[in-house]
mmCIF file of C-alpha atoms and ligand atoms in Angstrom:
data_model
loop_
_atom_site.group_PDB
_atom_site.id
_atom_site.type_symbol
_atom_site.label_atom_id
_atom_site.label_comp_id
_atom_site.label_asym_id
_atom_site.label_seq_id
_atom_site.Cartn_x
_atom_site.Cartn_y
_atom_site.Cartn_z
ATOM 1 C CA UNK A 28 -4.792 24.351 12.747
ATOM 2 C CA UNK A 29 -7.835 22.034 13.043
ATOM 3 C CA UNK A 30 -7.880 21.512 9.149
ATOM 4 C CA UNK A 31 -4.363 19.827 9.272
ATOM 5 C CA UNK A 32 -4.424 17.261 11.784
ATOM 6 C CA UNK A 33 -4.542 14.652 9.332
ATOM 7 C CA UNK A 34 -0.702 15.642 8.893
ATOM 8 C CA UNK A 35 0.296 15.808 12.609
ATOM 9 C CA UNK A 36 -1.532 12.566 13.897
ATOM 10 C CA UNK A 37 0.979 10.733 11.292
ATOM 11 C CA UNK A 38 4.069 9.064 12.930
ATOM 12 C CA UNK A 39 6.595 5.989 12.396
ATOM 13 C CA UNK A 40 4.964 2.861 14.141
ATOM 14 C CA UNK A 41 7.109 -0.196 14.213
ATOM 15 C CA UNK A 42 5.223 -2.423 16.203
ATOM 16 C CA UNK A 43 1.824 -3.611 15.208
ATOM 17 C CA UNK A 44 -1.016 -6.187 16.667
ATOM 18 C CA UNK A 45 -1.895 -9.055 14.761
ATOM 19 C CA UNK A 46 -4.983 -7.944 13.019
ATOM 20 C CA UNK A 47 -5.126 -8.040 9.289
ATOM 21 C CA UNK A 48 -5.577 -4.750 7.696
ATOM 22 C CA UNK A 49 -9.117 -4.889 4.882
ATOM 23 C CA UNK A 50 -7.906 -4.783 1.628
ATOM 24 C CA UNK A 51 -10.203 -2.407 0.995
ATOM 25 C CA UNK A 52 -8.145 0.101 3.221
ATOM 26 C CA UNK A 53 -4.906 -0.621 1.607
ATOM 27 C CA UNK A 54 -6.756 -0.181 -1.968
ATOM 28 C CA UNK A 55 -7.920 3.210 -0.509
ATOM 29 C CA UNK A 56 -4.223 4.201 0.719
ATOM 30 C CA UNK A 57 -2.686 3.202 -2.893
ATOM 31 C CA UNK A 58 -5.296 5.174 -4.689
ATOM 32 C CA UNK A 59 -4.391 8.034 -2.297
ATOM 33 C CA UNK A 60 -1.116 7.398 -3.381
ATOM 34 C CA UNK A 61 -1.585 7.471 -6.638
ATOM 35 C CA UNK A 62 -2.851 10.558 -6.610
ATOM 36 C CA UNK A 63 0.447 12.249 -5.642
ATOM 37 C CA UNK A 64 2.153 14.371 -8.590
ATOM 38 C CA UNK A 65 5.103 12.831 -10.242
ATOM 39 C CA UNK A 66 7.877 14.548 -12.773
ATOM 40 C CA UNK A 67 5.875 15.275 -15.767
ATOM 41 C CA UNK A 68 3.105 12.678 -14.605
ATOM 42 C CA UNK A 69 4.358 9.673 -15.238
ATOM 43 C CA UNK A 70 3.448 7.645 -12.433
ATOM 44 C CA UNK A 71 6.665 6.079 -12.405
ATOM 45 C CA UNK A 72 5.747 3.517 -9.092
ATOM 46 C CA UNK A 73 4.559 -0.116 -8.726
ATOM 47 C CA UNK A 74 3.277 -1.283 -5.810
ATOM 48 C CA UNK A 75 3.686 -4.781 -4.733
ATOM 49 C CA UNK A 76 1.492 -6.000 -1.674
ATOM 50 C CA UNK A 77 2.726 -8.728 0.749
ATOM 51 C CA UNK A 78 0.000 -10.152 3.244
ATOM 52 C CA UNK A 79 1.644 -13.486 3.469
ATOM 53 C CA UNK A 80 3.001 -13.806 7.159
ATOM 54 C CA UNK A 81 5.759 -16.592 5.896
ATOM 55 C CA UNK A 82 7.003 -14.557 2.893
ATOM 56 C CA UNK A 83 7.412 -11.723 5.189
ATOM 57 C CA UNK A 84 8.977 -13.458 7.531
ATOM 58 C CA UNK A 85 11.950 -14.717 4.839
ATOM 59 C CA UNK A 86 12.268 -10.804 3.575
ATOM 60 C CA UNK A 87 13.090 -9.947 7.436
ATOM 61 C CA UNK A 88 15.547 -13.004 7.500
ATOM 62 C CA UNK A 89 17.189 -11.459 4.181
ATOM 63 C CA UNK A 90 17.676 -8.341 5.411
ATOM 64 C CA UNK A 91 18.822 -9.415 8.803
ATOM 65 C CA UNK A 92 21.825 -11.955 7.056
ATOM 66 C CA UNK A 93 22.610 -8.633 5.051
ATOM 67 C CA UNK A 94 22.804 -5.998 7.178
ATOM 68 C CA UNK A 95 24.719 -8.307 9.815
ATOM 69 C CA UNK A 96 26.821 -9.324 6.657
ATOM 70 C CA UNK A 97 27.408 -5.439 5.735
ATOM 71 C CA UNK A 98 28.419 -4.474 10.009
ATOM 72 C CA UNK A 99 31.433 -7.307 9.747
ATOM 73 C CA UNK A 100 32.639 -5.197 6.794
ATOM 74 C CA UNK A 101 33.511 -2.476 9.003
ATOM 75 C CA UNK A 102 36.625 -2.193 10.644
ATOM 76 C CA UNK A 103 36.208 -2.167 14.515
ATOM 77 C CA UNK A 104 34.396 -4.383 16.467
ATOM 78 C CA UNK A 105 32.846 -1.165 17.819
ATOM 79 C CA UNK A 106 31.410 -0.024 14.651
ATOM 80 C CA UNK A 107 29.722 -3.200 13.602
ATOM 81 C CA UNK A 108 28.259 -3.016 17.377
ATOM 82 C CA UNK A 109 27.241 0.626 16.056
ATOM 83 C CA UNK A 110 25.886 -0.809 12.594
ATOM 84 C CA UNK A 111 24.421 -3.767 14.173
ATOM 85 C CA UNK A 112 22.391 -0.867 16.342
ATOM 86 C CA UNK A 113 20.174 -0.460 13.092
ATOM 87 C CA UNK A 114 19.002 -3.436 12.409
ATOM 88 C CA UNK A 115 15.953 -3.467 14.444
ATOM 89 C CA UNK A 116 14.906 -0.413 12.370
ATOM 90 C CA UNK A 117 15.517 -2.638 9.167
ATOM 91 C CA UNK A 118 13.352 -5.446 10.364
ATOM 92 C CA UNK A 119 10.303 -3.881 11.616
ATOM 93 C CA UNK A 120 8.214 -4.390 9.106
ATOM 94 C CA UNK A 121 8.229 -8.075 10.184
ATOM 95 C CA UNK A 122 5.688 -7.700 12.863
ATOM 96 C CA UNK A 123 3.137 -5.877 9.975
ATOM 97 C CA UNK A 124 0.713 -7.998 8.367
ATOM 98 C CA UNK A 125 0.523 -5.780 5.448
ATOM 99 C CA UNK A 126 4.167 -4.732 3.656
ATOM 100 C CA UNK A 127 3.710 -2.668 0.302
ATOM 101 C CA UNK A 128 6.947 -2.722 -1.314
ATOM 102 C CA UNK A 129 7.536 0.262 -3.419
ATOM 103 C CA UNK A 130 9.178 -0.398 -6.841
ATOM 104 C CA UNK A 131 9.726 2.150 -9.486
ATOM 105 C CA UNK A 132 10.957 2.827 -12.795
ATOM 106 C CA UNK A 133 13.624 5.744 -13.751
ATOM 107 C CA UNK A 134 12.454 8.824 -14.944
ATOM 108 C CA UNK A 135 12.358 9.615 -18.119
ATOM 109 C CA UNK A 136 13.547 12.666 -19.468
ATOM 110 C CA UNK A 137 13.821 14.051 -22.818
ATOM 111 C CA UNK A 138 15.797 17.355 -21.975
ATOM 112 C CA UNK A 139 18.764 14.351 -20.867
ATOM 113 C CA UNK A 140 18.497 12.616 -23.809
ATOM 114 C CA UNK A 141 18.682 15.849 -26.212
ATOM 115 C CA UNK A 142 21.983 16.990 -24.538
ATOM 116 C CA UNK A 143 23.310 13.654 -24.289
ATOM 117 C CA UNK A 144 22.823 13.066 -27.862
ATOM 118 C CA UNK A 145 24.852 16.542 -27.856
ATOM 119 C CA UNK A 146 27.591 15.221 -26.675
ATOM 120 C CA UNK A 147 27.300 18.379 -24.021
ATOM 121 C CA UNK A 148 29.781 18.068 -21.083
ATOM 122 C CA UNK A 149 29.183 15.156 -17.995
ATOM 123 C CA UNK A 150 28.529 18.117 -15.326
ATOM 124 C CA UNK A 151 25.556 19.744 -17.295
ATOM 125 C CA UNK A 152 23.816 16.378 -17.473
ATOM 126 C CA UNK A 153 24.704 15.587 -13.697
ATOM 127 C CA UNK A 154 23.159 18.595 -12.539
ATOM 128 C CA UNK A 155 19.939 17.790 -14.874
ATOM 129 C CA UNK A 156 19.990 14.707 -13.167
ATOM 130 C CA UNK A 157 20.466 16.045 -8.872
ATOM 131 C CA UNK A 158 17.101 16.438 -8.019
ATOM 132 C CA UNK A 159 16.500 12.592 -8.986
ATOM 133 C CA UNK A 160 13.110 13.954 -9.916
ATOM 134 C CA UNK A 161 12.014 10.133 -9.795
ATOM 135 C CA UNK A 162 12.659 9.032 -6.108
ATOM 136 C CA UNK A 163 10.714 12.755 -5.372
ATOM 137 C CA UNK A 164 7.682 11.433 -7.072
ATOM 138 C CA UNK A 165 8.106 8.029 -4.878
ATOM 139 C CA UNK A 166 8.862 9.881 -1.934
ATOM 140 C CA UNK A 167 4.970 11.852 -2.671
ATOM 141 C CA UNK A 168 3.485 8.470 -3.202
ATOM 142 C CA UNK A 169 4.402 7.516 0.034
ATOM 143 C CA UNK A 170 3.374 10.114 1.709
ATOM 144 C CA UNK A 171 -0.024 10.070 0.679
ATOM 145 C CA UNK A 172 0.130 6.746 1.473
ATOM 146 C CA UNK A 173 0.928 7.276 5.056
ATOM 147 C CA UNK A 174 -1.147 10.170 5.701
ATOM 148 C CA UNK A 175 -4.130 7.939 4.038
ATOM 149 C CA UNK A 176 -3.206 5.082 6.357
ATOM 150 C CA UNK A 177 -3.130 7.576 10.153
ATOM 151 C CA UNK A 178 -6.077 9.245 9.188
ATOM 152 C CA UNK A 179 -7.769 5.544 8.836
ATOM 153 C CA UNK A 180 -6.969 4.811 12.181
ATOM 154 C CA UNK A 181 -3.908 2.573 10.701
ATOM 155 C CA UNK A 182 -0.119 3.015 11.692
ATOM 156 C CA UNK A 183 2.864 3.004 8.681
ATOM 157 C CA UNK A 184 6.332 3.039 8.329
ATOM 158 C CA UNK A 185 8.144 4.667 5.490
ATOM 159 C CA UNK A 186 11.262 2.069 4.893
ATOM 160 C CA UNK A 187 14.443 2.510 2.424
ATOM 161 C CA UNK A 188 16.749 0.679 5.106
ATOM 162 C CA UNK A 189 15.785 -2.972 3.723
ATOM 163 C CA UNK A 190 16.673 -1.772 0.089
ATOM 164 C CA UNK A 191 20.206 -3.192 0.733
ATOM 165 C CA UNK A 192 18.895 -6.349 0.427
ATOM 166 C CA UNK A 193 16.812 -5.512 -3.063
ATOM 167 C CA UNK A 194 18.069 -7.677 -5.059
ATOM 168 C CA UNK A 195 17.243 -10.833 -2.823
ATOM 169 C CA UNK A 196 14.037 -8.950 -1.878
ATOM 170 C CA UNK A 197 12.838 -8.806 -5.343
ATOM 171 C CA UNK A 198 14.454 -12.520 -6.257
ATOM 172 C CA UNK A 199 12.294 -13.788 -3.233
ATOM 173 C CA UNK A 200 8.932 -12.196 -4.131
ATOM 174 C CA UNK A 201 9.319 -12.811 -7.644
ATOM 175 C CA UNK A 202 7.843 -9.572 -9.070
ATOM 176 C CA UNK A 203 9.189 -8.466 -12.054
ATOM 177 C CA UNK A 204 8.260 -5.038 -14.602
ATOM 178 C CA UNK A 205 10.199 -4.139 -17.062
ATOM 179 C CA UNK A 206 13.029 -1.391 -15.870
ATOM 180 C CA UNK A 207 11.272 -1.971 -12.211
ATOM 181 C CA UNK A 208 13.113 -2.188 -8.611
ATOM 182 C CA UNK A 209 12.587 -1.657 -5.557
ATOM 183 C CA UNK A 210 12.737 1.681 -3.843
ATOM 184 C CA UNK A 211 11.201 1.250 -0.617
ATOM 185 C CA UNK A 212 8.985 -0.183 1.617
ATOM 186 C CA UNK A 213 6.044 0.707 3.648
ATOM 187 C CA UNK A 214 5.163 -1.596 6.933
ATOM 188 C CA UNK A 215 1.518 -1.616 7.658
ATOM 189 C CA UNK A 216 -1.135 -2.369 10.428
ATOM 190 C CA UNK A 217 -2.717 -1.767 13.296
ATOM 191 C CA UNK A 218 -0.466 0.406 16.244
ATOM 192 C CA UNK A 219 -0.160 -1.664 19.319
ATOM 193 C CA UNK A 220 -1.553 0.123 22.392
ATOM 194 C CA UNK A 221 1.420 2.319 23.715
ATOM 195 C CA UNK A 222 3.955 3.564 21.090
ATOM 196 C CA UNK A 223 6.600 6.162 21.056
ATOM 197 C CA UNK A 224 5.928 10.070 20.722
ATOM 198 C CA UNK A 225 6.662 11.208 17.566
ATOM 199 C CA UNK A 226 9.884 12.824 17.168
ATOM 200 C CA UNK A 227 10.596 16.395 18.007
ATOM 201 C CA UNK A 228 11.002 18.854 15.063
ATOM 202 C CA UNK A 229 13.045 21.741 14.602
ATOM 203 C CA UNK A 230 11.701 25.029 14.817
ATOM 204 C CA UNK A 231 10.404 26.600 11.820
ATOM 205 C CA UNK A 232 13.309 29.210 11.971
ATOM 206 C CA UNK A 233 16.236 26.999 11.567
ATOM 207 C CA UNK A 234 14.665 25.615 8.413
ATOM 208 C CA UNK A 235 12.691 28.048 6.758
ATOM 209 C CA UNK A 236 13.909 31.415 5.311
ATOM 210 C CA UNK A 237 11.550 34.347 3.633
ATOM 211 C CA UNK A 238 13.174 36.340 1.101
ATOM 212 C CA UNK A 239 11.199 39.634 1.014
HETATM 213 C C1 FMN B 534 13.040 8.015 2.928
HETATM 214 C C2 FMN B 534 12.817 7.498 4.330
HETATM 215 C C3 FMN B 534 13.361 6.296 4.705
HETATM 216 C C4 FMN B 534 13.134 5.761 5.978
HETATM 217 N N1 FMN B 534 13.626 4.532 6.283
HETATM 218 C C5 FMN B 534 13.368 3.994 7.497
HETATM 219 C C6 FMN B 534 13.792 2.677 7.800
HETATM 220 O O1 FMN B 534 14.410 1.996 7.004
HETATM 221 N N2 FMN B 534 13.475 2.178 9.020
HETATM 222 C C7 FMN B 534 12.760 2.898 9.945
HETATM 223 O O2 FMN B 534 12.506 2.376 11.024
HETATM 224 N N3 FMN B 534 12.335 4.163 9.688
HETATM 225 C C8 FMN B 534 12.604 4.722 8.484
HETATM 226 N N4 FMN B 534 12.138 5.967 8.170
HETATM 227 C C9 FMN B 534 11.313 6.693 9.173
HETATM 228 C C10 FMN B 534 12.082 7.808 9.873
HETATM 229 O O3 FMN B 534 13.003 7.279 10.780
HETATM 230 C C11 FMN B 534 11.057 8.712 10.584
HETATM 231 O O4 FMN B 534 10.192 9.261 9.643
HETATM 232 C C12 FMN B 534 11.705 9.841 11.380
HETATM 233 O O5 FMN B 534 12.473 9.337 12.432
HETATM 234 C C13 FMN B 534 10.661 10.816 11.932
HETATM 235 O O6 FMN B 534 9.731 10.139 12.744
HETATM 236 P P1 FMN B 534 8.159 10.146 12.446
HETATM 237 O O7 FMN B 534 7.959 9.475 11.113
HETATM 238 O O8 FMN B 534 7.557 9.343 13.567
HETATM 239 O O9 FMN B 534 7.665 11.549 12.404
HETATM 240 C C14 FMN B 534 12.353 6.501 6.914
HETATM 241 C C15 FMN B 534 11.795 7.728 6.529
HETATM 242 C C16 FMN B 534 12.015 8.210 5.252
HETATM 243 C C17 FMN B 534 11.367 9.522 4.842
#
């Protein structure tokens, strides 16, 4: 369907050429993000650009002293060869000049309060609480974001495998909003020439079911 290629020409690129991205493109991929719905509207995301090459380049080093750090916790030396695997997909965004790092703010929600001030039984409020209604409304942002970004010509990658590292992320860029942190990341730029198809997906059938 013609009308929907936006979504299909959208896939993970992790490596970029040098050129700067206009700020007025990333300004029109946030406000594209912006406009995503959130649990009872309320917008619960920050978005924190990074253009500077050097600062990216320490958030890389954190995360790659981390996640190293994190494989010599496991027990074999062939699962931390295993863990190790991942860390070039934690690092990517190293070689984007643009990195938006996505912080957000719990959600709010008055139906938890209520029953918790009810003194009503741990389960009820865990189920309330599954859907983690807030990370969905991230998880919305982003995607705008992203399909904002391909249909500009521009290539993204949608990044929560850094987060181990948040709180040295966040120390190191020094952003701080009240009842803020980070959720994720989004590496930025310019595709280089010859990148990997985009993933296979399964067929509708395994994944879809109509209930007449
Ligand atoms: C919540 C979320 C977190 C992700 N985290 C990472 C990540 O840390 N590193 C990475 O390289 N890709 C990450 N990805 C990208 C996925 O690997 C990618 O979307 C998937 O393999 C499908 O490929 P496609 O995006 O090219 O269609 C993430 C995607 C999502 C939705």
């Amino acid at each position: 369907m013609e009308q929907l290629e936006f979504i299909y020409k959208r896939k993970s690129i992790r490596q970029f050429k040098k050129e700067a991205v206009p700020r007025e493109v990333i300004e029109a991929c946030l406000k594209a993000a912006t406009f995503a719905p959130s649990p009872k509207h309320q917008q619960n995301w920050h978005f924190v650009v990074i253009e500077n090459k050097e600062m990216i380049h320490k958030l890389g080093e954190i995360v790659e002293r981390n996640h190293t750090r994190l494989a010599h916790l496991a027990r074999t030396e062939e699962e931390q060869r295993q863990y190790m695997r991942f860390l070039k997909y934690y690092t990517c965004f190293t070689g984007a000049p643009t990195v938006i790092l996505v912080y957000a703010k719990p959600y709010e929600m008055v139906e938890e309060e209520i029953l918790r001030e009810s003194q009503v039984d741990a389960s009820i409020i865990e189920e309330l609480l599954a859907p983690q209604s807030g990370a969905q409304g991230i998880g919305a942002a982003v995607e705008n974001f992203l399909l904002a970004a391909a249909n500009m010509g521009y290539g993204t990658c949608y990044m929560t495998g850094p987060t181990h590292s948040k709180r040295e992320i966040e120390e190191c860029v020094g952003f701080s909003k009240e009842n803020y942190g980070l959720m994720a990341m989004i590496a930025c730029g310019v595709p280089v020439d010859q990148t990997p198809p985009q993933p296979p997906r399964k067929p509708l059938e395994k994944v879809v079911t109509f209930i007449d």
